Coordinates of C-alpha atoms and ligand atoms in Angstrom, one line a residue:
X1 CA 227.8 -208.2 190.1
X2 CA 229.6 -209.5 187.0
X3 CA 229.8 -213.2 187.0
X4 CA 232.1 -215.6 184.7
X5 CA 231.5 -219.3 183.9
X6 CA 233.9 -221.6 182.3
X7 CA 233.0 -224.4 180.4
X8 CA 231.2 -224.7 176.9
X9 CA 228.7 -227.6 177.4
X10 CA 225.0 -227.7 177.9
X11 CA 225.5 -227.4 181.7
X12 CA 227.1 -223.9 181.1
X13 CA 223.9 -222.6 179.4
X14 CA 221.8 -223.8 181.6
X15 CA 223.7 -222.3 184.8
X16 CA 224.5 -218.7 182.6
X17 CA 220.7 -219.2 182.1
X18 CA 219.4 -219.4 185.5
X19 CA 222.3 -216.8 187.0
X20 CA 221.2 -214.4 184.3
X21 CA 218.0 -214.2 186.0
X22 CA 219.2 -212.9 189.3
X23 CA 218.4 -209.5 190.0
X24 CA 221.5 -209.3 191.5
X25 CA 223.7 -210.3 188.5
X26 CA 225.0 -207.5 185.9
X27 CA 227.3 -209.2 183.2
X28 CA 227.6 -212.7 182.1
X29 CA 230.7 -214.2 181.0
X30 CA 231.3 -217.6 179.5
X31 CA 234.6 -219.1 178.2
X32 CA 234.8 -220.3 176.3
X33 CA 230.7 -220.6 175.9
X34 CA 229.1 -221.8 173.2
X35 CA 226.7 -220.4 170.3
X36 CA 223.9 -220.4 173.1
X37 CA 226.0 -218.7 175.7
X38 CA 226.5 -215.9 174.3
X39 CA 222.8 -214.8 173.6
X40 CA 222.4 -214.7 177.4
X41 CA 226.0 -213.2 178.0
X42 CA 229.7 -212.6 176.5
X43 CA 231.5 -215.7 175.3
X44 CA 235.9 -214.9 176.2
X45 CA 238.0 -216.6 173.5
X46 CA 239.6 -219.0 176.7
X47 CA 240.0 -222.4 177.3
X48 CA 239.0 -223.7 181.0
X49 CA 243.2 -224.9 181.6
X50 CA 244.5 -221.5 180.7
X51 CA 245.1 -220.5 183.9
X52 CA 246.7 -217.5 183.3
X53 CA 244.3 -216.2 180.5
X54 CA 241.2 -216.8 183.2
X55 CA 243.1 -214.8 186.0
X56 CA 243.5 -212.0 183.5
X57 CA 239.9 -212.2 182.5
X58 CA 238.8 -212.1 186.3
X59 CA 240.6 -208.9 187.2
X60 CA 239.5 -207.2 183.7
X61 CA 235.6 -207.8 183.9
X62 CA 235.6 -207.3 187.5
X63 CA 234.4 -210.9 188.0
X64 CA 232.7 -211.1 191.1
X65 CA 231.3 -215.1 191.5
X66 CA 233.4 -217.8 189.2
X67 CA 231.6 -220.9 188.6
X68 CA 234.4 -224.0 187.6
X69 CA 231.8 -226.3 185.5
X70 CA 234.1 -228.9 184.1
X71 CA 236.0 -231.5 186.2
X72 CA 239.2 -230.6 184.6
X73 CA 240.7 -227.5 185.8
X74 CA 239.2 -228.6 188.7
X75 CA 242.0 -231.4 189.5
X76 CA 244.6 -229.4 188.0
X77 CA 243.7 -226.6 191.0
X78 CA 242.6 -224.0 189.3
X79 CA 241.3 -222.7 193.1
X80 CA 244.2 -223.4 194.3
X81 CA 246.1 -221.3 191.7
X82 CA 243.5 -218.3 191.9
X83 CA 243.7 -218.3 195.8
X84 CA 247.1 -217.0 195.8
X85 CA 246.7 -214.5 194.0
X86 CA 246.6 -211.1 196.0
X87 CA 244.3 -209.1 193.4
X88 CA 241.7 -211.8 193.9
X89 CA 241.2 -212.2 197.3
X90 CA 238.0 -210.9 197.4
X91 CA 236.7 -213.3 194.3
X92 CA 233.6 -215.7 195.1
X93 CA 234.7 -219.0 194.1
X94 CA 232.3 -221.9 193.1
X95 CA 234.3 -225.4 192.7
X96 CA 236.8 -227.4 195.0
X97 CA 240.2 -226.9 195.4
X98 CA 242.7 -229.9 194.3
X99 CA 242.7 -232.0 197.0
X100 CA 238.7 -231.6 197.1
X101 CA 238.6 -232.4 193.5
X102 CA 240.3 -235.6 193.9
X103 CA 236.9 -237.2 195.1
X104 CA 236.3 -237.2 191.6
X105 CA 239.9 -237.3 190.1
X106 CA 241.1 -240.7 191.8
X107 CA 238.7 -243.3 192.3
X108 CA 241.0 -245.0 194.7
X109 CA 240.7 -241.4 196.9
X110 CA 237.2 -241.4 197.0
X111 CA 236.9 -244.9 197.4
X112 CA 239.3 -244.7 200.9
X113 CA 237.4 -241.6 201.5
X114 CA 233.9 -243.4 201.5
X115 CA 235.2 -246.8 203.2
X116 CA 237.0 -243.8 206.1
X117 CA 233.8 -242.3 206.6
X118 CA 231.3 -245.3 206.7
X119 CA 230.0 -244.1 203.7
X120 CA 228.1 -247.7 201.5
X121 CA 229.9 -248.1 198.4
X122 CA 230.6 -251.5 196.5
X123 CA 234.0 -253.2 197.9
X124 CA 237.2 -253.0 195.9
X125 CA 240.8 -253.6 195.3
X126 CA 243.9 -251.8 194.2
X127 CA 245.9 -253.3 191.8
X128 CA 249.0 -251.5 189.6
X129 CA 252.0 -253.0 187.5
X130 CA 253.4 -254.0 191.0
X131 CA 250.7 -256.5 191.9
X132 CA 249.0 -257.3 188.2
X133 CA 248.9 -260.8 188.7
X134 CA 247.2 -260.5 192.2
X135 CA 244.7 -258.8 190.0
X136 CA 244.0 -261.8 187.9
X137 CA 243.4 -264.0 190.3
X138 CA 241.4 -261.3 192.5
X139 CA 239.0 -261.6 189.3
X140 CA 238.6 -265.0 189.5
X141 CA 237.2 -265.1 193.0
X142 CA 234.4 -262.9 191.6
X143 CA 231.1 -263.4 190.4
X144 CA 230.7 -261.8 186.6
X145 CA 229.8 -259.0 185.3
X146 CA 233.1 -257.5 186.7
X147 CA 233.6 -253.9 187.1
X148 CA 237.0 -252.4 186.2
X149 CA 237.7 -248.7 187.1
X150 CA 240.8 -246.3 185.9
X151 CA 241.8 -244.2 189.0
X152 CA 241.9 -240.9 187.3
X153 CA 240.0 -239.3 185.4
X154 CA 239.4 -240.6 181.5
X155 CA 236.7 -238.7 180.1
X156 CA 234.0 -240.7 181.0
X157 CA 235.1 -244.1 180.0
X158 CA 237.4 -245.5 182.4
X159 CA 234.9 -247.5 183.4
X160 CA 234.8 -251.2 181.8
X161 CA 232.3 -253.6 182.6
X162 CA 232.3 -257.5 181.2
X163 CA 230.8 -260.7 182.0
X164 CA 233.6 -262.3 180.4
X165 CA 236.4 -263.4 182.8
X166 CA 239.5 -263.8 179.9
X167 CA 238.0 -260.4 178.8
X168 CA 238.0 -258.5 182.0
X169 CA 241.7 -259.6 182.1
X170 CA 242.5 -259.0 179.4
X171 CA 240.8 -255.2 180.1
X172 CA 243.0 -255.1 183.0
X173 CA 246.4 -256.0 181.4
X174 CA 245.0 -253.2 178.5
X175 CA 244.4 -250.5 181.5
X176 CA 247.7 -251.2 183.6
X177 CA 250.6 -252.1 180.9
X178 CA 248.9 -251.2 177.7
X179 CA 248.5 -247.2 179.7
X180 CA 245.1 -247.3 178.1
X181 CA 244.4 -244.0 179.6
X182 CA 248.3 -243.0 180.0
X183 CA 248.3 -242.5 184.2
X184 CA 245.1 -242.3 184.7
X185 CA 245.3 -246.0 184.0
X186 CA 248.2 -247.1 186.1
X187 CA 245.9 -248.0 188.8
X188 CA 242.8 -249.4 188.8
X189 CA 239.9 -250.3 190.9
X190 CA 238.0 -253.8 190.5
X191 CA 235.0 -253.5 192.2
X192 CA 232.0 -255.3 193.4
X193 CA 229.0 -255.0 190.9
X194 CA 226.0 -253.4 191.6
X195 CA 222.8 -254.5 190.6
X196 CA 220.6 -251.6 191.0
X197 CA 218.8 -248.4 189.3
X198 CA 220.8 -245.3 189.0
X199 CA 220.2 -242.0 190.8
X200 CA 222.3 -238.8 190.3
X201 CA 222.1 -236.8 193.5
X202 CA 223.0 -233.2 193.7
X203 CA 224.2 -230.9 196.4
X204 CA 225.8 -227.5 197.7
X205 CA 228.3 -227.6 200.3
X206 CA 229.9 -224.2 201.7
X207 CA 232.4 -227.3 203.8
X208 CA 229.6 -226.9 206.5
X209 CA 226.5 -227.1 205.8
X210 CA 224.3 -228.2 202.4
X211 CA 221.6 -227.8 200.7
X212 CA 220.0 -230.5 198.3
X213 CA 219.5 -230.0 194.6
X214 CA 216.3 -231.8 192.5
X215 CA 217.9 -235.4 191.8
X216 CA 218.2 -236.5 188.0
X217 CA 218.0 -239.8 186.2
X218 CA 220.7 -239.3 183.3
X219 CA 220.7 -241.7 180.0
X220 CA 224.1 -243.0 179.6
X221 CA 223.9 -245.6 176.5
X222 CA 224.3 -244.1 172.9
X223 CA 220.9 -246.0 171.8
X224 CA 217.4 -247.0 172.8
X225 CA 217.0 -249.7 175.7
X226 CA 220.1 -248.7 177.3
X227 CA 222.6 -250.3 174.3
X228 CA 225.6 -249.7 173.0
X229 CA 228.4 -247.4 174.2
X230 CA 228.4 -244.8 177.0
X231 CA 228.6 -241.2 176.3
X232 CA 228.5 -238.2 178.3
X233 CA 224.6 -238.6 178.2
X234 CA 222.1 -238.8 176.0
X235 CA 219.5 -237.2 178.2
X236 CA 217.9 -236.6 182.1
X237 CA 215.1 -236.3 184.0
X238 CA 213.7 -234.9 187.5
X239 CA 212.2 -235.5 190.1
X240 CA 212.8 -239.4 189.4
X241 CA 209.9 -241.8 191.1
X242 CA 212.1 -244.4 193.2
X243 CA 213.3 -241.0 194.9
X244 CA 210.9 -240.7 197.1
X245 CA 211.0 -239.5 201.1
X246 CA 211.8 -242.5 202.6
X247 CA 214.5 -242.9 200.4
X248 CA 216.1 -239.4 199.8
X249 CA 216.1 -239.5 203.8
X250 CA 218.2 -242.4 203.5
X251 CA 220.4 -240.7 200.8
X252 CA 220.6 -237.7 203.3
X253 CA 221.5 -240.0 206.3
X254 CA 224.0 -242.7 205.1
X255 CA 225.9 -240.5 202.0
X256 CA 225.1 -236.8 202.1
X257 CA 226.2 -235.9 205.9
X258 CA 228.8 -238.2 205.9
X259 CA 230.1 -236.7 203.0
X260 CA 229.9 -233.3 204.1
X261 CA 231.1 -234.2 207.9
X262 CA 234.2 -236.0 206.0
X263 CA 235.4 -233.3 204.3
X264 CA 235.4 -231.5 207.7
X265 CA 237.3 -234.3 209.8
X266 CA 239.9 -234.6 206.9
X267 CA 240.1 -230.7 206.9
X268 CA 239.4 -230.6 203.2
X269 CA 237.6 -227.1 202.7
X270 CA 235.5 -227.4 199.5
X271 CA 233.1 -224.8 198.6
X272 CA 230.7 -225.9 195.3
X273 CA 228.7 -228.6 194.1
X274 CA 228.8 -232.5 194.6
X275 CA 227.1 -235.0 192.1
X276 CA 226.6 -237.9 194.0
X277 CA 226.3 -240.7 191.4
X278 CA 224.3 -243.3 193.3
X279 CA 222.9 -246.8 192.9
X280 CA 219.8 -247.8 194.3
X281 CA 220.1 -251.0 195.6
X282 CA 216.9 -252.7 196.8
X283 CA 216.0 -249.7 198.4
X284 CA 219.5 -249.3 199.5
X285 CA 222.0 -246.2 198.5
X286 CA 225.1 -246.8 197.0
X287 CA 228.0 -244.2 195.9
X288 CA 229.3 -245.7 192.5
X289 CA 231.0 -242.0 192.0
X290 CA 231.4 -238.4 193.0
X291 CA 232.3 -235.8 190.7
X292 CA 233.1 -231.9 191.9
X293 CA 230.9 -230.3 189.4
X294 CA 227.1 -230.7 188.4
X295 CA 226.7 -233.3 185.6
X296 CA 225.9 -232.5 182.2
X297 CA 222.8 -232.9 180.7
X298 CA 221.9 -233.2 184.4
X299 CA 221.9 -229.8 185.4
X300 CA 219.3 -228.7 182.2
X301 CA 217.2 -230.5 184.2
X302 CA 218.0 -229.4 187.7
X303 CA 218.0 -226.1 187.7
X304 CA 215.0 -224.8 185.9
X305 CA 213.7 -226.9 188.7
X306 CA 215.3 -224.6 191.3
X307 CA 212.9 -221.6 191.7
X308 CA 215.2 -219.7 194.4
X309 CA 217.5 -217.6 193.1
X310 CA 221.0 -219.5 192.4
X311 CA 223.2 -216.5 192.2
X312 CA 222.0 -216.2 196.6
X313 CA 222.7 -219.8 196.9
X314 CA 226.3 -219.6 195.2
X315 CA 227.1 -216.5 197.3
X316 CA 225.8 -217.9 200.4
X317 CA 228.2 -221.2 199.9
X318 CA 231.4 -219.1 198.8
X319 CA 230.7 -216.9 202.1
X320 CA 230.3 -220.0 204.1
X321 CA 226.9 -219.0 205.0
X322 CA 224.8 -222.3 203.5
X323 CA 222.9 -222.6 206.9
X324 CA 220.9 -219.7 206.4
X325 CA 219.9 -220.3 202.7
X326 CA 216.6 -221.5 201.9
X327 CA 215.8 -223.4 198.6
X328 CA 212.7 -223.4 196.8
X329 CA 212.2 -226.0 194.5
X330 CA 209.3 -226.3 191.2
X331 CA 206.8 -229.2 191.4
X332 CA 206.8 -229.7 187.9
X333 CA 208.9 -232.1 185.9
X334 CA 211.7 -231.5 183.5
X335 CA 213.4 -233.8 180.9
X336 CA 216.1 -233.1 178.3
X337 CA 216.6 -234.7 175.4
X338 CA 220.0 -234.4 174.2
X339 CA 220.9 -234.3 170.2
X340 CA 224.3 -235.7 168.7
X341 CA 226.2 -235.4 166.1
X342 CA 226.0 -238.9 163.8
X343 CA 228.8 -240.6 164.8
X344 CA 228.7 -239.6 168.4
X345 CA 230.4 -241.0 170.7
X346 CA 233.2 -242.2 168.1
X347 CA 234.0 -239.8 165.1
X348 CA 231.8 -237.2 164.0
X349 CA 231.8 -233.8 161.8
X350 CA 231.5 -230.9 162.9
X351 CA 230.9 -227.3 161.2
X352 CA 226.9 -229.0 159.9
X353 CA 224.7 -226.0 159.6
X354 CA 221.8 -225.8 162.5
X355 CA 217.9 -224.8 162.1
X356 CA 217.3 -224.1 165.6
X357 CA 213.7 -224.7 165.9
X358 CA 210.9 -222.9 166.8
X359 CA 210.5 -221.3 170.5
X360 CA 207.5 -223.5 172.7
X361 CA 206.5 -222.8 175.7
X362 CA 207.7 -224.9 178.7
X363 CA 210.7 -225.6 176.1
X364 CA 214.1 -224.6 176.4
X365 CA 216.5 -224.6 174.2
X366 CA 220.2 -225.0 175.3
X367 CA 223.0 -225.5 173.4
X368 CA 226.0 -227.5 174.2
X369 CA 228.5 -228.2 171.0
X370 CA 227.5 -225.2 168.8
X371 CA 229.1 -222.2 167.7
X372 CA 228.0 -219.1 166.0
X373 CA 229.4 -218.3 162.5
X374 CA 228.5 -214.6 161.0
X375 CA 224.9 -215.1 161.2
X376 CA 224.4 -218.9 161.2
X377 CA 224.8 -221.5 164.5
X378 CA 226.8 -224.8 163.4
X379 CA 227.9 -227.8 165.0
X380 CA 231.2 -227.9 167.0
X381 CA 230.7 -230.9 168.8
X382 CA 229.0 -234.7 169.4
X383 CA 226.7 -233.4 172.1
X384 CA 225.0 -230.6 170.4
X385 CA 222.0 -229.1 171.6
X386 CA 220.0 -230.3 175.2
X387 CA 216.2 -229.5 174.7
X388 CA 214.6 -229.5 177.6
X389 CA 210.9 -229.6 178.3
X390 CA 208.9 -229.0 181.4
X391 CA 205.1 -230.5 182.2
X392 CA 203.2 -231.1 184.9
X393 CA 204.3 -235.0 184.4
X394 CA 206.9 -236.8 182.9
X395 CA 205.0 -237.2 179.9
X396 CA 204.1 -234.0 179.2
X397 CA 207.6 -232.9 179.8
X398 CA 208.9 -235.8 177.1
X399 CA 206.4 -234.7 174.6
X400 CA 206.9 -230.9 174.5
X401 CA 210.8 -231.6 174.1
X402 CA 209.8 -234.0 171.3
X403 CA 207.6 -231.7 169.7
X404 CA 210.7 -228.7 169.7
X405 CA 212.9 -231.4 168.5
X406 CA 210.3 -231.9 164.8
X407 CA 211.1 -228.3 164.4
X408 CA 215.1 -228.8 165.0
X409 CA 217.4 -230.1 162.1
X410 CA 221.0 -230.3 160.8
X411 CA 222.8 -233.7 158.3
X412 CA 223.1 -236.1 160.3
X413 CA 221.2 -235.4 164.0
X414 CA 220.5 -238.4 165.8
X415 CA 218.7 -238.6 169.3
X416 CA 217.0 -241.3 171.7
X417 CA 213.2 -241.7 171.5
X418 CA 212.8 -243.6 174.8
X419 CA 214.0 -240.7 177.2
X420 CA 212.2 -241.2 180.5
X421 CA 210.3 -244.7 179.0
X422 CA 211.7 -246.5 182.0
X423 CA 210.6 -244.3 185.0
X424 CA 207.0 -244.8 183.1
X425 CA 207.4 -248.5 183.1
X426 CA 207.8 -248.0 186.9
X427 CA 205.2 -245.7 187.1
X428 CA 206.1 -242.3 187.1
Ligands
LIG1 P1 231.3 -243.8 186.4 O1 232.2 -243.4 185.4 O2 231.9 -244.1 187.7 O3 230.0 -243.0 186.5 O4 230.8 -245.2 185.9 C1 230.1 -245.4 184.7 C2 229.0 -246.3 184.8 O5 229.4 -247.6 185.1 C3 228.0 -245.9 185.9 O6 227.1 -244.9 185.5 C4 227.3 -247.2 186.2 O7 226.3 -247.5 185.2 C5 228.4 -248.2 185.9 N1 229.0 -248.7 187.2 C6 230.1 -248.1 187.8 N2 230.4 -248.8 188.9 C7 229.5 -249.8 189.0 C8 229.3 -250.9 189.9 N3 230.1 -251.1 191.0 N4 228.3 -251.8 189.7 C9 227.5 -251.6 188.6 N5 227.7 -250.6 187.7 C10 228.6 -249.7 187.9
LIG2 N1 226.1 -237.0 182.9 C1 227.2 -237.4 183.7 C2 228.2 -236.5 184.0 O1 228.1 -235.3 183.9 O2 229.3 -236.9 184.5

């Protein structure tokens, strides 16, 4: 069966990677890919919010399975678009359709969607032009650091945190009136702080039933220690130690079956993943987020965990059949470390000219902002490659991606060194 993946990050190696392996999978197509992607299948010259250019696509390589990885054409209901369309009904659909996908694009949804369901997040408030000024003196009944969220989606940084009062108002006024983030800014949450150790949990839902993925500990912070700006991530790890039984049977008990049994009550069908962005809280689960998609550099680390044969899983959850599926998962550990572009998350060039590296054992490789040019692989983005390595520990994992990494080079590649450090500290 042909299968087509849209996106061009890390995330869409990795899952072209692991579906390529299926006995059961013929072609692989990417779009628009990446200079990775398209050694393990065909990159399409098509951007994931071309709607029409992605039906075309699906009816001209026979595309069996469709995997949505970005958030994006997601909310804009891509599903919803493709699942009118007559010449497609029999088209295996991985990904939510819009209402599904506002759990990720409105905080204010999910957040009403967790408090409907029992579901432990942190408390919050609306506030809009219409009630600003309730707003400022909602923020002054709160304890610092105060959280401040944009409703929709904003690329990864509608989230600001401060322990400044005159600055989290001021952050507010920016978000509302100022249209920081045009309408995804209009309304915003201000929410209850967390003080906690982060914990991305993955699963597959066919609406039903689920199954749950290897969890991930992602690196948000552009430098060492945690500091500076966020990014889309600077690099992940799994299993993580804090997750252990006791408390993935909590994470199974108070988030992931209400979830699922949510969607059901409020007759949302939803066929795909669900990243479960999670605080732990003295031992305690907290939903800070949930995005419709895997995560990214997550998933270079979740799935060469999987051993069982994702393209079986994916079928079973478009059919509907999740109960039956089994899944296998690896022992071993796996970290990425992801390398930027210098500059990254703010301005950077692109077009620098990439030595790949050498191939390692344990190690691989996957590309996220490159692109191919006649017979050389440049950059074409801030997150640029994802090299992940897999050991029997955490360390060994670490130090195999680091020793790929020597071999690896291009003007101006900048990474973290401390990938990981903190689970050691705690003792994984
Ligand atoms: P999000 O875009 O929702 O993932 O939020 C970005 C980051 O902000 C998260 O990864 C957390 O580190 C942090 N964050 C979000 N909500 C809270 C909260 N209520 N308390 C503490 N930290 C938070
Ligand atoms: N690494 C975080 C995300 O994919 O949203």
């Amino acid at each position: 069966m042909n299968i087509l993946i849209l996106g061009a990050g890390g995330r869409e190696h990795a899952l072209a990677w692991k579906l390529k392996q299926s006995p059961k999978v013929d072609k692989v197509f990417i779009a628009p890919g990446n200079g990775g992607t398209d050694e393990v299948g065909t990159n399409l010259d098509i951007g994931v919010n071309d709607f029409a250019a992605i039906k075309t696509a699906l009816i001209a390589n026979q595309i069996a399975l469709l995997v949505i990885g970005p958030e994006e054409p997601l909310v804009k209901g891509l599903v919803d678009a493709l699942e009118q369309e007559s010449h497609l009904n029999d088209l295996m659909i991985i990904g939510p359709g819009k209402e599904g996908a506002q759990l990720e694009g409105s905080k204010d949804f999910a957040k009403q969607f967790m408090i409907r369901h029992n579901i432990p997040t942190a408390k919050a408030e609306v506030f809009h032009e219409g009630n600003i000024e309730e707003g400022y003196k909602f923020l002054e009944t709160l304890k610092p650091p105060y959280v401040l969220k944009a409703d929709g989606l904003a690329a990864g940084k509608g989230v600001l945190i401060t322990e400044d009062i005159n600055e989290a108002k001021q952050n507010l006024q920016e978000l509302i009136i100022g249209k920081q983030f045009g309408e995804a800014s209009a309304t915003v949450l201000i929410e209850e702080f967390l003080n906690g150790i982060e914990l991305s949990v993955f699963i597959l839902t066919d609406g039903e039933n689920y199954q749950v993925l290897p969890e991930a500990k992602d690196y948000k912070r552009i430098g060492e220690g945690d500091t500076g700006p966020n990014t889309g991530g600077m690099g992940a790890v799994s299993p993580v130690i804090f997750a252990d039984r006791i408390f993935m049977e909590k994470v199974e008990e108070k988030v992931i079956q209400p979830t699922v049994a949510g969607l059901k009550k409020d007759k949302i069908p939803y066929k795909g993943f669900v990243f479960i962005g999670l605080m732990n809280v003295e031992n305690e689960p907290y939903v800070i987020e949930y995005n419709v998609r895997m995560g990214d550099p997550e998933t270079e680390v979740v799935l060469p965990r999987v051993k069982s044969d994702l393209f079986e899983l994916l079928e079973s959850t478009a059919k509907g059949d999740l109960a039956n599926a089994k899944i296998e998962i690896e022992p071993f550990t796996a970290s990425t470390i992801v390398l930027v572009s210098e500059g990254y998350p703010g301005k950077y060039e692109k077009g620098k000219r990439i030595k790949t590296g050498k191939a390692f054992k344990g190690v691989i490789p996957f590309h996220a902002g490159t692109k191919r040019q006649s017979d050389e692989v440049v950059t074409n983005g801030g997150r640029v490659m994802a090299i992940t390595g897999l050991g029997k520990n955490l360390g060994e994992a670490v130090n195999k991606s680091y020793e790929v990494i020597k071999s690896i080079e291009w003007e101006g590649m900048t990474f973290r060194k401390d990938i990981g450090s903190d689970l050691v500290r705690l003792g994984q």
